[in-house]
Amino acid sequence: MNTRTQTTDFTPVDPDLYAAAFQLLDPGPQPAAPEAPSAPAPVPSSPATPLPVHRPGPVEKTLSDALAFLDTHGWARHSLIHPEGARCSVGALRAAAGARNAAYRDAGNLLLDEARRQHGKKWQTIPHWNDSHTGAQVRSVWESAIHRAHHLNI
């Protein structure tokens, strides 16, 4: 079937009308309007990034464990191991290290170096230094040595 519509009241389409309609649908780049001052943009919500966890090096761990041993079992002078369980600084280092390994040696060297920094260069060994000072002085040296090991990341 072939049908023709013949309408006499048909209005021709304005070609600019289509152009205007397509411009509304896809405006393309527009000139930027001046921004009005506003509050700072909100920070996008994201999962909190965990802080890095510090893992002590073997020297720091040995020194920290030895000081914890002294805190738990007691500090002694003139004896590696007191009959009641207290230990001198070398005894605490041995208990913490478990063996005379590199961490034991390096922790002892750092402890003696810190003792010399705080109490003079005359100390040749940890036992002589340990036996000549008070518990508070010895603890101060331990804490400083741990602090140095932490910052040296050893």
PDB file of C-alpha atoms in Angstrom:
ATOM      1  CA  MET A   1       0.000   0.000   0.000  1.00  0.00           C
ATOM      2  CA  ASN A   2       1.238   3.332  -0.979  1.00  0.00           C
ATOM      3  CA  THR A   3      -0.030   6.309   0.974  1.00  0.00           C
ATOM      4  CA  ARG A   4       0.880   9.847   0.503  1.00  0.00           C
ATOM      5  CA  THR A   5       0.103  12.515   2.891  1.00  0.00           C
ATOM      6  CA  GLN A   6      -0.390  15.812   1.399  1.00  0.00           C
ATOM      7  CA  THR A   7      -0.749  18.495   3.883  1.00  0.00           C
ATOM      8  CA  THR A   8      -0.886  22.047   2.958  1.00  0.00           C
ATOM      9  CA  ASP A   9      -0.421  23.447   6.458  1.00  0.00           C
ATOM     10  CA  PHE A  10       3.022  21.821   6.946  1.00  0.00           C
ATOM     11  CA  THR A  11       5.601  24.329   8.191  1.00  0.00           C
ATOM     12  CA  PRO A  12       9.129  23.905   6.927  1.00  0.00           C
ATOM     13  CA  VAL A  13      11.705  23.117   9.641  1.00  0.00           C
ATOM     14  CA  ASP A  14      14.039  25.880  10.653  1.00  0.00           C
ATOM     15  CA  PRO A  15      17.589  24.472  10.275  1.00  0.00           C
ATOM     16  CA  ASP A  16      18.846  26.683  13.141  1.00  0.00           C
ATOM     17  CA  LEU A  17      16.304  25.026  15.467  1.00  0.00           C
ATOM     18  CA  TYR A  18      18.089  21.665  15.190  1.00  0.00           C
ATOM     19  CA  ALA A  19      21.473  23.313  15.764  1.00  0.00           C
ATOM     20  CA  ALA A  20      20.145  25.017  18.903  1.00  0.00           C
ATOM     21  CA  ALA A  21      18.633  21.749  20.175  1.00  0.00           C
ATOM     22  CA  PHE A  22      21.906  19.844  19.677  1.00  0.00           C
ATOM     23  CA  GLN A  23      23.796  22.669  21.397  1.00  0.00           C
ATOM     24  CA  LEU A  24      21.597  22.232  24.464  1.00  0.00           C
ATOM     25  CA  LEU A  25      22.228  18.472  24.488  1.00  0.00           C
ATOM     26  CA  ASP A  26      26.006  18.740  24.063  1.00  0.00           C
ATOM     27  CA  PRO A  27      27.175  22.210  25.003  1.00  0.00           C
ATOM     28  CA  GLY A  28      30.916  21.501  24.682  1.00  0.00           C
ATOM     29  CA  PRO A  29      33.451  23.632  26.525  1.00  0.00           C
ATOM     30  CA  GLN A  30      31.999  26.663  28.202  1.00  0.00           C
ATOM     31  CA  PRO A  31      33.844  29.721  29.453  1.00  0.00           C
ATOM     32  CA  ALA A  32      34.572  29.404  33.151  1.00  0.00           C
ATOM     33  CA  ALA A  33      32.480  31.535  35.404  1.00  0.00           C
ATOM     34  CA  PRO A  34      34.340  33.298  38.213  1.00  0.00           C
ATOM     35  CA  GLU A  35      34.226  31.178  41.330  1.00  0.00           C
ATOM     36  CA  ALA A  36      32.617  32.546  44.395  1.00  0.00           C
ATOM     37  CA  PRO A  37      34.599  32.143  47.607  1.00  0.00           C
ATOM     38  CA  SER A  38      33.411  29.092  49.428  1.00  0.00           C
ATOM     39  CA  ALA A  39      34.322  26.751  52.212  1.00  0.00           C
ATOM     40  CA  PRO A  40      37.194  24.362  51.536  1.00  0.00           C
ATOM     41  CA  ALA A  41      36.191  21.345  49.552  1.00  0.00           C
ATOM     42  CA  PRO A  42      35.569  18.313  51.703  1.00  0.00           C
ATOM     43  CA  VAL A  43      38.334  15.766  51.750  1.00  0.00           C
ATOM     44  CA  PRO A  44      37.204  12.596  50.033  1.00  0.00           C
ATOM     45  CA  SER A  45      36.563   9.846  52.491  1.00  0.00           C
ATOM     46  CA  SER A  46      39.098   7.083  52.213  1.00  0.00           C
ATOM     47  CA  PRO A  47      40.142   4.298  54.515  1.00  0.00           C
ATOM     48  CA  ALA A  48      42.651   5.478  57.088  1.00  0.00           C
ATOM     49  CA  THR A  49      46.183   4.659  56.075  1.00  0.00           C
ATOM     50  CA  PRO A  50      47.824   2.828  58.949  1.00  0.00           C
ATOM     51  CA  LEU A  51      51.014   4.291  60.289  1.00  0.00           C
ATOM     52  CA  PRO A  52      54.101   2.237  59.620  1.00  0.00           C
ATOM     53  CA  VAL A  53      54.854  -0.148  62.433  1.00  0.00           C
ATOM     54  CA  HIS A  54      58.336   0.123  63.914  1.00  0.00           C
ATOM     55  CA  ARG A  55      60.145  -3.182  63.969  1.00  0.00           C
ATOM     56  CA  PRO A  56      63.156  -2.941  66.238  1.00  0.00           C
ATOM     57  CA  GLY A  57      66.450  -4.144  64.912  1.00  0.00           C
ATOM     58  CA  PRO A  58      68.306  -6.951  66.710  1.00  0.00           C
ATOM     59  CA  VAL A  59      70.400  -4.584  68.838  1.00  0.00           C
ATOM     60  CA  GLU A  60      67.429  -2.477  69.929  1.00  0.00           C
ATOM     61  CA  LYS A  61      65.436  -5.635  70.676  1.00  0.00           C
ATOM     62  CA  THR A  62      68.265  -7.152  72.717  1.00  0.00           C
ATOM     63  CA  LEU A  63      68.728  -3.956  74.736  1.00  0.00           C
ATOM     64  CA  SER A  64      64.966  -3.545  75.279  1.00  0.00           C
ATOM     65  CA  ASP A  65      64.537  -7.173  76.322  1.00  0.00           C
ATOM     66  CA  ALA A  66      67.518  -6.930  78.679  1.00  0.00           C
ATOM     67  CA  LEU A  67      66.129  -3.809  80.353  1.00  0.00           C
ATOM     68  CA  ALA A  68      62.734  -5.509  80.675  1.00  0.00           C
ATOM     69  CA  PHE A  69      64.559  -8.456  82.300  1.00  0.00           C
ATOM     70  CA  LEU A  70      66.193  -6.081  84.792  1.00  0.00           C
ATOM     71  CA  ASP A  71      62.815  -4.479  85.519  1.00  0.00           C
ATOM     72  CA  THR A  72      61.248  -7.881  86.139  1.00  0.00           C
ATOM     73  CA  HIS A  73      64.034  -9.740  87.961  1.00  0.00           C
ATOM     74  CA  GLY A  74      66.052  -6.908  89.477  1.00  0.00           C
ATOM     75  CA  TRP A  75      69.448  -5.320  88.987  1.00  0.00           C
ATOM     76  CA  ALA A  76      72.561  -6.529  90.776  1.00  0.00           C
ATOM     77  CA  ARG A  77      76.109  -5.373  91.442  1.00  0.00           C
ATOM     78  CA  HIS A  78      79.227  -7.473  91.876  1.00  0.00           C
ATOM     79  CA  SER A  79      77.491 -10.610  90.623  1.00  0.00           C
ATOM     80  CA  LEU A  80      76.477 -11.888  87.213  1.00  0.00           C
ATOM     81  CA  ILE A  81      73.425 -13.573  88.725  1.00  0.00           C
ATOM     82  CA  HIS A  82      72.256 -12.853  92.268  1.00  0.00           C
ATOM     83  CA  PRO A  83      70.854 -15.878  94.174  1.00  0.00           C
ATOM     84  CA  GLU A  84      67.399 -14.249  94.101  1.00  0.00           C
ATOM     85  CA  GLY A  85      67.490 -13.883  90.293  1.00  0.00           C
ATOM     86  CA  ALA A  86      68.658 -10.293  89.842  1.00  0.00           C
ATOM     87  CA  ARG A  87      71.408  -9.763  87.299  1.00  0.00           C
ATOM     88  CA  CYS A  88      74.053  -7.257  86.436  1.00  0.00           C
ATOM     89  CA  SER A  89      74.004  -5.544  83.041  1.00  0.00           C
ATOM     90  CA  VAL A  90      76.034  -8.291  81.347  1.00  0.00           C
ATOM     91  CA  GLY A  91      73.816 -10.976  82.873  1.00  0.00           C
ATOM     92  CA  ALA A  92      70.729  -9.191  81.548  1.00  0.00           C
ATOM     93  CA  LEU A  93      72.288  -8.923  78.081  1.00  0.00           C
ATOM     94  CA  ARG A  94      73.064 -12.649  78.085  1.00  0.00           C
ATOM     95  CA  ALA A  95      69.530 -13.512  79.183  1.00  0.00           C
ATOM     96  CA  ALA A  96      68.021 -11.293  76.486  1.00  0.00           C
ATOM     97  CA  ALA A  97      70.276 -12.421  73.631  1.00  0.00           C
ATOM     98  CA  GLY A  98      70.082 -16.113  74.464  1.00  0.00           C
ATOM     99  CA  ALA A  99      73.555 -16.633  73.024  1.00  0.00           C
ATOM    100  CA  ARG A 100      76.728 -14.717  72.472  1.00  0.00           C
ATOM    101  CA  ASN A 101      75.739 -13.697  68.978  1.00  0.00           C
ATOM    102  CA  ALA A 102      76.201 -10.524  66.919  1.00  0.00           C
ATOM    103  CA  ALA A 103      73.210  -8.791  68.543  1.00  0.00           C
ATOM    104  CA  TYR A 104      74.666  -9.554  72.014  1.00  0.00           C
ATOM    105  CA  ARG A 105      78.089  -8.197  71.023  1.00  0.00           C
ATOM    106  CA  ASP A 106      76.726  -5.068  69.298  1.00  0.00           C
ATOM    107  CA  ALA A 107      74.284  -4.326  72.127  1.00  0.00           C
ATOM    108  CA  GLY A 108      77.122  -4.630  74.653  1.00  0.00           C
ATOM    109  CA  ASN A 109      79.347  -2.323  72.597  1.00  0.00           C
ATOM    110  CA  LEU A 110      76.572   0.268  72.291  1.00  0.00           C
ATOM    111  CA  LEU A 111      75.790   0.035  76.025  1.00  0.00           C
ATOM    112  CA  LEU A 112      79.473   0.506  76.955  1.00  0.00           C
ATOM    113  CA  ASP A 113      79.788   3.398  74.492  1.00  0.00           C
ATOM    114  CA  GLU A 114      76.756   5.095  76.062  1.00  0.00           C
ATOM    115  CA  ALA A 115      78.176   4.467  79.554  1.00  0.00           C
ATOM    116  CA  ARG A 116      81.384   6.204  78.468  1.00  0.00           C
ATOM    117  CA  ARG A 117      79.418   9.126  77.036  1.00  0.00           C
ATOM    118  CA  GLN A 118      77.566   9.647  80.310  1.00  0.00           C
ATOM    119  CA  HIS A 119      80.183   8.630  82.882  1.00  0.00           C
ATOM    120  CA  GLY A 120      83.570   9.217  81.269  1.00  0.00           C
ATOM    121  CA  LYS A 121      85.956   7.345  79.021  1.00  0.00           C
ATOM    122  CA  LYS A 122      87.705   5.446  81.837  1.00  0.00           C
ATOM    123  CA  TRP A 123      85.281   2.475  81.780  1.00  0.00           C
ATOM    124  CA  GLN A 124      86.872  -0.469  79.989  1.00  0.00           C
ATOM    125  CA  THR A 125      84.165  -3.058  80.649  1.00  0.00           C
ATOM    126  CA  ILE A 126      80.457  -3.162  81.365  1.00  0.00           C
ATOM    127  CA  PRO A 127      80.902  -5.000  84.716  1.00  0.00           C
ATOM    128  CA  HIS A 128      83.293  -2.340  86.078  1.00  0.00           C
ATOM    129  CA  TRP A 129      80.944   0.449  85.016  1.00  0.00           C
ATOM    130  CA  ASN A 130      77.838  -1.424  86.280  1.00  0.00           C
ATOM    131  CA  ASP A 131      79.373  -2.071  89.726  1.00  0.00           C
ATOM    132  CA  SER A 132      80.477   1.562  90.178  1.00  0.00           C
ATOM    133  CA  HIS A 133      77.127   3.284  89.604  1.00  0.00           C
ATOM    134  CA  THR A 134      73.664   3.503  91.113  1.00  0.00           C
ATOM    135  CA  GLY A 135      70.641   1.763  89.700  1.00  0.00           C
ATOM    136  CA  ALA A 136      69.269   5.080  88.386  1.00  0.00           C
ATOM    137  CA  GLN A 137      72.540   5.858  86.606  1.00  0.00           C
ATOM    138  CA  VAL A 138      72.663   2.388  85.061  1.00  0.00           C
ATOM    139  CA  ARG A 139      69.039   2.634  83.942  1.00  0.00           C
ATOM    140  CA  SER A 140      69.711   6.028  82.324  1.00  0.00           C
ATOM    141  CA  VAL A 141      72.502   4.500  80.263  1.00  0.00           C
ATOM    142  CA  TRP A 142      70.276   1.570  79.218  1.00  0.00           C
ATOM    143  CA  GLU A 143      67.492   3.910  78.119  1.00  0.00           C
ATOM    144  CA  SER A 144      69.898   6.102  76.148  1.00  0.00           C
ATOM    145  CA  ALA A 145      71.433   3.072  74.450  1.00  0.00           C
ATOM    146  CA  ILE A 146      67.970   1.821  73.444  1.00  0.00           C
ATOM    147  CA  HIS A 147      67.123   5.279  72.129  1.00  0.00           C
ATOM    148  CA  ARG A 148      70.324   5.373  70.033  1.00  0.00           C
ATOM    149  CA  ALA A 149      69.720   1.863  68.672  1.00  0.00           C
ATOM    150  CA  HIS A 150      66.209   2.920  67.699  1.00  0.00           C
ATOM    151  CA  HIS A 151      67.424   5.996  65.815  1.00  0.00           C
ATOM    152  CA  LEU A 152      70.253   4.055  64.184  1.00  0.00           C
ATOM    153  CA  ASN A 153      67.692   1.401  63.212  1.00  0.00           C
ATOM    154  CA  ILE A 154      69.941  -1.408  64.413  1.00  0.00           C
TER     155      ILE A 154
END
